[in-house]
Coordinates of C-alpha atoms in Angstrom, one line a residue:
X6 CA 103.4 130.5 92.7
X7 CA 104.3 128.2 89.8
X8 CA 107.9 127.2 89.5
X9 CA 109.6 125.4 86.6
X10 CA 111.7 122.3 87.3
X11 CA 115.1 122.9 85.7
X12 CA 117.2 120.2 87.4
X13 CA 116.5 116.9 89.3
X14 CA 118.4 114.6 91.6
X15 CA 117.5 111.0 91.3
X16 CA 118.8 108.2 93.6
X17 CA 116.5 105.3 94.3
X18 CA 116.4 101.7 95.4
X19 CA 113.1 100.9 93.7
X20 CA 113.2 101.6 90.0
X21 CA 109.9 100.0 88.8
X22 CA 107.9 102.7 87.1
X23 CA 110.8 105.2 87.1
X24 CA 111.5 104.9 83.4
X25 CA 108.5 106.9 82.3
X26 CA 109.4 109.7 84.7
X27 CA 113.0 109.8 83.4
X28 CA 111.9 109.9 79.8
X29 CA 109.5 112.8 80.6
X30 CA 112.2 114.7 82.4
X31 CA 114.4 114.3 79.4
X32 CA 111.7 115.5 77.0
X33 CA 111.3 118.6 79.2
X34 CA 115.0 119.4 79.0
X35 CA 115.5 118.9 82.7
X36 CA 119.1 118.3 83.9
X37 CA 119.4 115.1 85.8
X38 CA 122.0 114.2 88.5
X39 CA 122.2 110.7 89.7
X40 CA 124.2 108.1 91.6
X41 CA 125.4 104.5 91.2
X42 CA 122.8 102.0 90.1
X43 CA 120.3 104.7 89.3
X44 CA 122.7 106.4 87.0
X45 CA 123.4 103.1 85.2
X46 CA 119.6 102.6 84.9
X47 CA 119.2 106.1 83.4
X48 CA 122.0 105.4 80.9
X49 CA 120.3 102.2 79.9
X50 CA 117.3 104.3 78.8
X51 CA 119.7 106.3 76.6
X52 CA 119.0 109.4 78.6
X53 CA 121.8 111.8 79.4
X54 CA 122.6 112.4 83.1
X55 CA 125.4 113.7 85.3
X56 CA 126.9 111.8 88.2
X57 CA 126.8 113.3 91.6
X58 CA 130.5 112.6 91.8
X59 CA 131.0 115.0 88.9
X60 CA 129.3 117.7 91.0
X61 CA 131.0 117.0 94.3
X62 CA 134.4 115.8 93.1
X63 CA 134.1 113.0 95.7
X64 CA 133.5 109.4 94.8
X65 CA 131.0 107.2 96.7
X66 CA 133.0 106.1 99.8
X67 CA 132.8 103.8 102.8
X68 CA 131.1 101.0 100.9
X69 CA 128.4 103.3 99.6
X70 CA 127.5 104.7 103.0
X71 CA 128.5 108.2 101.8
X72 CA 127.4 109.3 98.3
X73 CA 125.3 112.4 98.5
X74 CA 126.2 114.0 101.8
X75 CA 127.9 117.0 100.4
X76 CA 127.3 120.8 100.6
X77 CA 126.9 121.1 96.8
X78 CA 124.1 118.6 96.9
X79 CA 122.3 119.7 100.1
X80 CA 123.0 123.4 99.3
X81 CA 121.4 123.0 95.9
X82 CA 118.3 121.6 97.7
X83 CA 118.1 123.8 100.8
X84 CA 119.1 127.1 99.2
X85 CA 116.3 129.6 99.4
X86 CA 115.7 131.1 96.0
X87 CA 114.1 134.3 97.4
X88 CA 117.1 135.0 99.7
X89 CA 119.8 136.9 97.8
X90 CA 122.5 135.8 100.2
X91 CA 121.7 132.2 99.5
X92 CA 121.8 132.9 95.7
X93 CA 125.1 134.7 96.1
X94 CA 126.6 131.6 97.8
X95 CA 125.3 129.4 95.1
X96 CA 127.3 131.5 92.6
X97 CA 130.4 131.7 94.8
X98 CA 130.6 128.0 95.5
X99 CA 129.3 126.6 92.2
X100 CA 126.2 125.1 93.7
X101 CA 123.4 124.2 91.2
X102 CA 119.8 124.7 92.0
X103 CA 118.1 121.3 92.5
X104 CA 114.3 121.7 92.0
X105 CA 113.2 118.1 92.1
X106 CA 114.5 115.2 94.3
X107 CA 113.4 111.7 93.7
X108 CA 114.8 109.4 96.4
X109 CA 113.6 106.5 98.4
X110 CA 114.9 104.5 101.4
X111 CA 116.6 101.2 101.9
X112 CA 113.9 98.5 102.7
X113 CA 114.5 98.4 106.5
X114 CA 111.2 96.9 107.5
X115 CA 111.4 94.2 104.8
X116 CA 115.0 93.3 105.9
X117 CA 113.9 93.0 109.6
X118 CA 111.1 90.7 108.5
X119 CA 113.5 88.5 106.4
X120 CA 116.6 88.1 108.6
X121 CA 117.8 88.2 112.2
X122 CA 121.4 89.1 111.1
X123 CA 122.0 92.4 112.9
X124 CA 124.7 93.7 110.5
X125 CA 122.5 93.1 107.5
X126 CA 119.7 95.0 109.2
X127 CA 121.9 97.9 110.3
X128 CA 123.2 98.4 106.7
X129 CA 119.6 99.0 105.7
X130 CA 119.3 102.1 107.9
X131 CA 119.3 104.8 105.3
X132 CA 121.4 107.9 106.0
X133 CA 121.7 109.8 102.7
X134 CA 118.2 109.1 101.5
X135 CA 116.5 110.2 104.7
X136 CA 118.6 113.3 104.8
X137 CA 117.7 114.2 101.2
X138 CA 114.0 113.6 101.9
X139 CA 114.0 115.9 104.9
X140 CA 116.0 118.6 103.2
X141 CA 113.8 118.7 100.1
X142 CA 110.6 118.6 102.2
X143 CA 111.8 121.4 104.4
X144 CA 112.4 123.6 101.4
X145 CA 109.1 122.8 99.7
X146 CA 108.8 126.5 98.7
X147 CA 111.3 125.8 96.0
X148 CA 111.7 122.0 95.7
X149 CA 109.5 119.0 94.9
X150 CA 110.3 115.8 96.9
X151 CA 109.2 112.4 95.7
X152 CA 110.0 110.1 98.7
X153 CA 108.9 106.7 97.5
X154 CA 107.7 104.8 94.5
X155 CA 104.2 105.3 95.8
X156 CA 104.4 108.9 94.6
X157 CA 105.8 108.1 91.1
X158 CA 102.4 108.1 89.5
X159 CA 101.5 111.5 91.1
X160 CA 104.7 113.0 89.8
X161 CA 104.3 111.7 86.3
X162 CA 100.7 113.1 86.2
X163 CA 102.0 116.5 87.4
X164 CA 104.8 116.5 84.8
X165 CA 102.4 115.6 82.0
X166 CA 99.7 118.0 82.9
X167 CA 101.8 121.0 83.9
X168 CA 104.6 120.7 81.4
X169 CA 107.3 120.8 84.1
X170 CA 105.8 123.4 86.4
X171 CA 104.6 123.0 90.0
X172 CA 102.5 125.1 92.3
X173 CA 103.3 125.7 96.0
X174 CA 100.2 123.6 96.8
X175 CA 101.8 120.7 94.7
X176 CA 105.1 121.0 96.5
X177 CA 103.5 121.1 100.0
X178 CA 101.5 118.0 99.2
X179 CA 104.6 116.1 98.2
X180 CA 106.4 117.4 101.3
X181 CA 103.6 116.0 103.5
X182 CA 104.0 112.6 101.9
X183 CA 107.7 112.9 102.5
X184 CA 107.4 113.5 106.2
X185 CA 104.9 110.6 106.4
X186 CA 107.6 108.4 104.9
X187 CA 110.5 109.6 107.0
X188 CA 108.6 109.5 110.3
X189 CA 107.4 106.0 109.6
X190 CA 110.9 104.9 108.7
X191 CA 112.3 106.3 111.9
X192 CA 109.6 104.7 114.0
X193 CA 110.4 101.3 112.5
X194 CA 114.0 101.7 113.4
X195 CA 113.1 102.8 116.9
X196 CA 111.0 99.6 117.3
X197 CA 113.9 97.4 116.2
X198 CA 116.3 99.0 118.7
X199 CA 113.8 99.1 121.6
X200 CA 112.3 95.6 121.3
X201 CA 114.8 94.2 123.8
X202 CA 115.0 97.3 125.9
X203 CA 112.6 98.8 128.4
X204 CA 111.3 102.1 127.1
X205 CA 108.6 104.5 128.2
X206 CA 108.1 105.8 124.7
X207 CA 104.9 105.0 122.7
X208 CA 105.3 105.2 119.0
X209 CA 103.0 103.8 116.3
X210 CA 103.2 104.6 112.6
X211 CA 100.6 103.4 110.1
X212 CA 101.2 105.1 106.8
X213 CA 97.8 104.5 105.2
X214 CA 94.3 105.5 106.3
X215 CA 90.9 104.5 105.0
X216 CA 88.1 106.9 105.6
X217 CA 85.0 105.0 106.8
X218 CA 81.4 105.8 106.1
X219 CA 81.3 107.1 109.7
X220 CA 82.5 106.2 113.2
X221 CA 80.6 104.3 115.9
X222 CA 77.6 106.5 115.1
X223 CA 76.6 108.4 112.0
X224 CA 77.5 111.8 113.6
X225 CA 81.1 110.6 114.3
X226 CA 83.8 110.6 111.7
X227 CA 85.8 107.4 111.4
X228 CA 89.1 106.4 109.8
X229 CA 90.9 103.0 109.9
X230 CA 94.7 103.1 109.9
X231 CA 96.3 99.9 108.8
X232 CA 96.4 97.3 106.1
X233 CA 93.3 95.0 106.1
X234 CA 94.6 93.1 103.1
X235 CA 97.1 91.4 105.3
X236 CA 94.2 90.0 107.4
X237 CA 91.7 89.1 104.7
X238 CA 90.6 89.7 101.1
X239 CA 87.1 91.2 100.5
X240 CA 85.4 89.1 97.8
X241 CA 82.0 90.7 97.8
X242 CA 79.8 93.4 99.4
X243 CA 79.7 96.9 100.6
X244 CA 82.5 98.9 102.4
X245 CA 83.4 97.7 105.9
X246 CA 82.3 100.0 108.7
X247 CA 83.7 101.1 112.0
X248 CA 81.4 98.7 113.9
X249 CA 82.1 95.9 111.4
X250 CA 85.8 96.3 112.2
X251 CA 85.2 95.9 115.9
X252 CA 83.2 92.7 115.3
X253 CA 85.9 91.4 112.9
X254 CA 88.6 92.0 115.5
X255 CA 86.7 90.1 118.1
X256 CA 85.8 87.3 115.7
X257 CA 89.4 86.7 114.4
X258 CA 90.7 86.6 118.0
X259 CA 88.0 84.2 119.1
X260 CA 88.2 81.7 116.3
X261 CA 92.0 81.2 116.5
X262 CA 91.4 79.5 119.9
X263 CA 89.5 76.6 118.2
X264 CA 90.9 73.7 116.2
X265 CA 87.8 71.6 115.5
X266 CA 85.3 72.6 112.8
X267 CA 83.8 75.7 114.5
X268 CA 81.3 78.4 113.7
X269 CA 80.8 81.5 115.8
X270 CA 78.2 84.2 115.3
X271 CA 79.0 87.6 116.9
X272 CA 77.1 90.7 117.7
X273 CA 78.6 93.8 119.3
X274 CA 82.0 92.0 119.7
X275 CA 80.5 89.1 121.7
X276 CA 79.6 85.5 120.6
X277 CA 75.9 85.0 120.6
X278 CA 76.2 81.5 119.0
X279 CA 79.2 79.1 118.8
X280 CA 79.6 75.4 118.3
X281 CA 82.3 72.9 117.4
X282 CA 81.2 69.7 115.5
X283 CA 82.6 67.1 113.2
X284 CA 81.1 68.9 110.2
X285 CA 80.6 72.5 109.3
X286 CA 76.9 72.2 108.6
X287 CA 76.4 70.7 112.1
X288 CA 78.5 73.5 113.6
X289 CA 76.5 76.1 111.8
X290 CA 73.1 74.7 112.9
X291 CA 74.1 74.4 116.5
X292 CA 75.8 77.8 116.6
X293 CA 72.6 79.4 115.2
X294 CA 70.5 77.6 117.7
X295 CA 72.4 79.3 120.5
X296 CA 70.6 82.6 119.9
X297 CA 68.8 82.8 116.5
X298 CA 67.4 86.2 117.5
X299 CA 70.7 87.9 118.2
X300 CA 72.2 86.2 115.1
X301 CA 70.1 88.5 112.8
X302 CA 72.5 91.1 111.3
X303 CA 75.5 89.5 112.9
X304 CA 79.0 88.5 111.9
X305 CA 79.8 84.9 111.1
X306 CA 83.2 83.3 111.3
X307 CA 84.5 79.8 110.8
X308 CA 87.8 78.0 110.6
X309 CA 86.7 75.8 107.8
X310 CA 86.2 76.0 104.0
X311 CA 82.5 76.9 103.4
X312 CA 80.8 74.3 101.3
X313 CA 77.7 74.7 99.2
X314 CA 75.3 72.9 101.6
X315 CA 76.4 75.0 104.5
X316 CA 76.2 78.2 102.4
X317 CA 72.7 77.3 101.5
X318 CA 71.7 77.1 105.2
X319 CA 73.6 80.3 106.1
X320 CA 72.0 82.1 103.2
X321 CA 68.6 81.8 104.9
X322 CA 69.7 84.2 107.6
X323 CA 70.2 88.0 107.2
X324 CA 73.8 88.7 108.3
X325 CA 76.3 91.5 107.6
X326 CA 79.6 89.6 107.2
X327 CA 81.0 86.1 106.8
X328 CA 84.7 85.4 107.2
X329 CA 86.3 82.0 106.3
X330 CA 89.6 80.7 105.2
X331 CA 88.1 79.6 101.8
X332 CA 84.8 79.0 99.9
X333 CA 83.7 76.4 97.4
X334 CA 82.8 78.0 94.1
X335 CA 79.1 77.1 94.4
X336 CA 79.1 78.3 98.1
X337 CA 80.4 81.7 97.0
X338 CA 77.8 82.0 94.3
X339 CA 75.1 81.3 96.9
X340 CA 76.4 83.8 99.4
X341 CA 76.9 86.5 96.7
X342 CA 73.1 86.5 96.1
X343 CA 72.8 89.5 98.5
X344 CA 74.4 92.6 97.0
X345 CA 75.6 94.3 100.2
X346 CA 76.6 91.2 102.1
X347 CA 80.3 91.4 103.0
X348 CA 82.2 88.2 102.2
X349 CA 85.8 87.9 103.4
X350 CA 88.5 85.3 102.9
X351 CA 90.9 85.2 105.8
X352 CA 94.6 85.1 105.2
X353 CA 97.2 83.2 107.3
X354 CA 98.3 86.1 109.5
X355 CA 99.3 86.4 113.1
X356 CA 97.7 89.3 114.9
X357 CA 100.0 91.7 116.8
X358 CA 101.1 90.7 120.3
X359 CA 100.5 94.2 121.6
X360 CA 97.3 96.2 122.0
X361 CA 96.6 99.8 122.7
X362 CA 93.7 102.3 123.0
X363 CA 93.2 105.9 123.8
X364 CA 92.2 106.8 127.4
X365 CA 91.7 110.3 128.8
X366 CA 94.5 112.4 127.3
X367 CA 96.8 109.5 126.5
X368 CA 97.2 105.9 125.4
X369 CA 97.4 102.6 127.3
X370 CA 99.2 99.6 125.9
X371 CA 99.3 96.0 127.0
X372 CA 100.3 92.5 125.8
X373 CA 97.4 90.8 124.0
X374 CA 95.6 88.1 126.0
X375 CA 97.1 85.1 124.2
X376 CA 96.9 82.6 127.0
X377 CA 94.4 79.8 126.3
X378 CA 94.1 77.3 129.1
X379 CA 94.1 73.5 128.3
X380 CA 93.0 70.6 130.4
X381 CA 96.5 70.4 131.9
X382 CA 96.1 73.9 133.3
X383 CA 93.1 73.1 135.4
X384 CA 93.3 72.6 139.2
X385 CA 90.5 70.6 140.7
X386 CA 89.6 72.3 144.0
X387 CA 86.5 70.3 145.0
X388 CA 86.1 66.7 146.3
X389 CA 84.4 65.8 143.1
X390 CA 86.5 66.0 140.0
X391 CA 84.9 66.8 136.6
X392 CA 84.5 63.9 134.2
X393 CA 86.4 63.8 131.0
X394 CA 83.3 64.9 129.1
X395 CA 82.9 67.9 131.5
X396 CA 86.6 68.8 131.2
X397 CA 86.2 69.1 127.5
X398 CA 83.2 71.4 127.9
X399 CA 84.9 73.4 130.6
X400 CA 87.9 74.1 128.4
X401 CA 85.6 75.0 125.6
X402 CA 83.5 77.4 127.8
X403 CA 86.6 79.0 129.1
X404 CA 87.8 79.9 125.6
X405 CA 84.5 81.6 124.9
X406 CA 84.4 83.5 128.2
X407 CA 87.9 84.8 127.6
X408 CA 86.5 86.6 124.5
X409 CA 83.3 87.9 126.1
X410 CA 82.9 91.4 127.6
X411 CA 83.2 91.5 131.4
X412 CA 81.5 90.7 133.7
X413 CA 80.9 87.6 131.7
X414 CA 79.4 84.1 132.4
X415 CA 79.2 81.4 129.7
X416 CA 77.1 78.3 129.8
X417 CA 78.1 75.3 127.6
X418 CA 76.9 71.8 126.9
X419 CA 78.3 69.4 124.4
X420 CA 80.6 72.1 122.9
X421 CA 77.7 74.4 122.2
X422 CA 77.2 77.9 123.6
X423 CA 73.8 77.6 125.4
X424 CA 73.7 81.1 127.0
X425 CA 75.9 83.9 128.0
X426 CA 75.8 86.9 130.3
X427 CA 77.7 89.8 128.8
X428 CA 79.0 93.1 130.1
X429 CA 77.1 93.1 133.3
X430 CA 78.0 95.2 136.4
X431 CA 77.6 92.1 138.7
X432 CA 78.6 88.5 138.1
X433 CA 75.3 87.4 139.5
X434 CA 73.4 89.5 136.9
X435 CA 75.6 88.0 134.2
X436 CA 74.7 84.5 135.4
X437 CA 71.0 85.2 135.5
X438 CA 71.1 86.7 132.0
X439 CA 72.9 83.5 130.7
X440 CA 70.4 81.2 132.4
X441 CA 67.5 83.3 131.0
X442 CA 69.0 83.2 127.5
X443 CA 69.4 79.4 127.6
X444 CA 65.8 78.9 128.8
X445 CA 64.5 81.3 126.1
X446 CA 65.9 79.0 123.4
X447 CA 65.0 75.7 124.9
X448 CA 68.3 74.5 126.4
X449 CA 68.2 72.0 129.2
X450 CA 71.1 73.0 131.5
X451 CA 71.2 69.8 133.4
X452 CA 74.7 68.6 132.8
X453 CA 75.9 71.9 131.4
X454 CA 79.0 73.7 132.6
X455 CA 79.6 77.3 133.6
X456 CA 82.7 79.5 132.9
X457 CA 83.4 82.8 134.6
X458 CA 86.0 85.4 133.4
X459 CA 86.9 86.3 137.0
X460 CA 86.6 84.9 140.5
X461 CA 83.3 84.6 142.5
X462 CA 83.4 87.0 145.4
X463 CA 80.6 85.1 147.1
X464 CA 79.1 81.6 146.8
X465 CA 75.8 83.1 145.3
X466 CA 76.9 82.3 141.7
X467 CA 77.5 78.6 142.3
X468 CA 74.2 78.4 144.3
X469 CA 72.3 79.9 141.3
X470 CA 74.1 77.6 138.9
X471 CA 73.3 74.5 140.9
X472 CA 69.6 75.4 140.9
X473 CA 69.8 75.6 137.1
X474 CA 71.2 72.1 136.9
X475 CA 74.9 73.0 136.3
X476 CA 77.3 70.6 137.9
X477 CA 80.7 71.7 136.8
X478 CA 82.4 75.2 137.0
X479 CA 85.5 76.8 135.7
X480 CA 86.9 80.1 137.1
X481 CA 90.2 81.7 137.8
X482 CA 90.0 81.6 141.6
X483 CA 91.7 84.1 143.8
X484 CA 88.9 85.5 145.9
X485 CA 89.4 85.7 149.7
X486 CA 86.1 83.8 149.9
X487 CA 87.0 81.1 147.4
X488 CA 86.4 78.5 150.1
X489 CA 82.7 79.6 150.4
X490 CA 82.2 78.6 146.8
X491 CA 84.2 75.4 147.2
X492 CA 82.3 74.4 150.3
X493 CA 78.9 74.9 148.5
X494 CA 80.1 72.8 145.5
X495 CA 81.3 70.0 147.9
X496 CA 77.9 70.0 149.7
X497 CA 76.0 69.7 146.4
X498 CA 78.3 67.3 144.5
X499 CA 79.5 70.0 142.1
X500 CA 82.9 69.9 140.5
X501 CA 84.9 73.1 140.2
X502 CA 88.3 73.9 138.7
X503 CA 90.6 76.9 139.0
X504 CA 92.7 78.2 136.1
X505 CA 94.7 80.8 138.0
X506 CA 94.2 83.2 135.1
X507 CA 91.6 86.0 134.9
X508 CA 90.3 87.0 131.5
X509 CA 88.7 90.4 131.9
X510 CA 87.7 92.1 128.6
X511 CA 86.5 95.6 128.5

């Protein structure tokens, strides 16, 4: 059913883009009620409006905390036009029908991000605005609610196209947007108050969603909820897919553990090539050498600006995505030669410290694995201590294995990934896979180091590593049979260090 807008209540914090709406409401002869700064803004446009105070006979009180909380305001919004008793009360108490509510909320999240001053934050908890939004949305049968500046354009389009009328479908659509805004706002406030308190509640609110081409497979629907523009800018290429997002998440988490010029190539969330060198071109060549077969169709990430020379070499490979902090102009031109290739520029952004995923009929949450061991964290448990050169490679390998799907083994030599065993059901199988990979691509493992994401339950892994020429090992330790592995290393002049930290990744 179409309804004509005859009166509107406007009380907003954000006024950008509001002027065109006000002028259109005025052109349509719609009565406008307003408060404080919004009323002054309307007056500046030479548009007639009535103050809410003239309706309620109450001024704004308590430092502006109470302005619209009054029966004449909320009655005008909540009154059911098809209920005669409500209409009789409108008449008896002099309550005007309010058909359109334009209101937004104090910037609570922005205030939390800018200050630690509790009182300033508390004052940005909106009371009147959130109440008006809920009231108008509840009575969508009769009222249109515009809950934020994000809906200004939609309202203006409606006013222009329908000449001041709205359908039930229109009003319900705006109501859905309103409850999205209000629930997100309440969730943000909950997180502020619960950050220092133990709570069993799990609440996440992400207002925007982007429909993906499909999910993990073409027969699955996929949606990403969040704001990717905080993480990176897309400079070129096709739309990012569900599987791309998984690789990008793994890549961004991986690269932040490396300070030297580093290139990593990922496939199915795992590094198949990675190297740190003095120059980007050297890092690229050695990363690619780690597994040039798996690199095909992969995701490339670096912590350096991509130059034209390196871009020319990278361009020889078919890959899906490249992510870097910056690109030289010529490098970008080279990489853009493929129409669908996704080119991303990473922003300076810290990833959230909490992670969650759906399991069974619920959600599990945990702290992100942000522990990265340094040389100072290593405990030598064998008679032979690793050399300074080996320590550097052990720390390097441990960073990679931390970001590799369990069970995981990583083999490294001279800060280059030589082979990895990924996602295996036994640690021995992971090691055999890593050795086979290294051999396939011509790596000499004599002098290489081995990293494991978890302890060795038996000595078999260090026995196999020794046969391959590996003489230094890093692992968390913690097995009841640790001594078996230690004894083997001592008998074969191998060095082994414990970190004390397991890095399972599933």
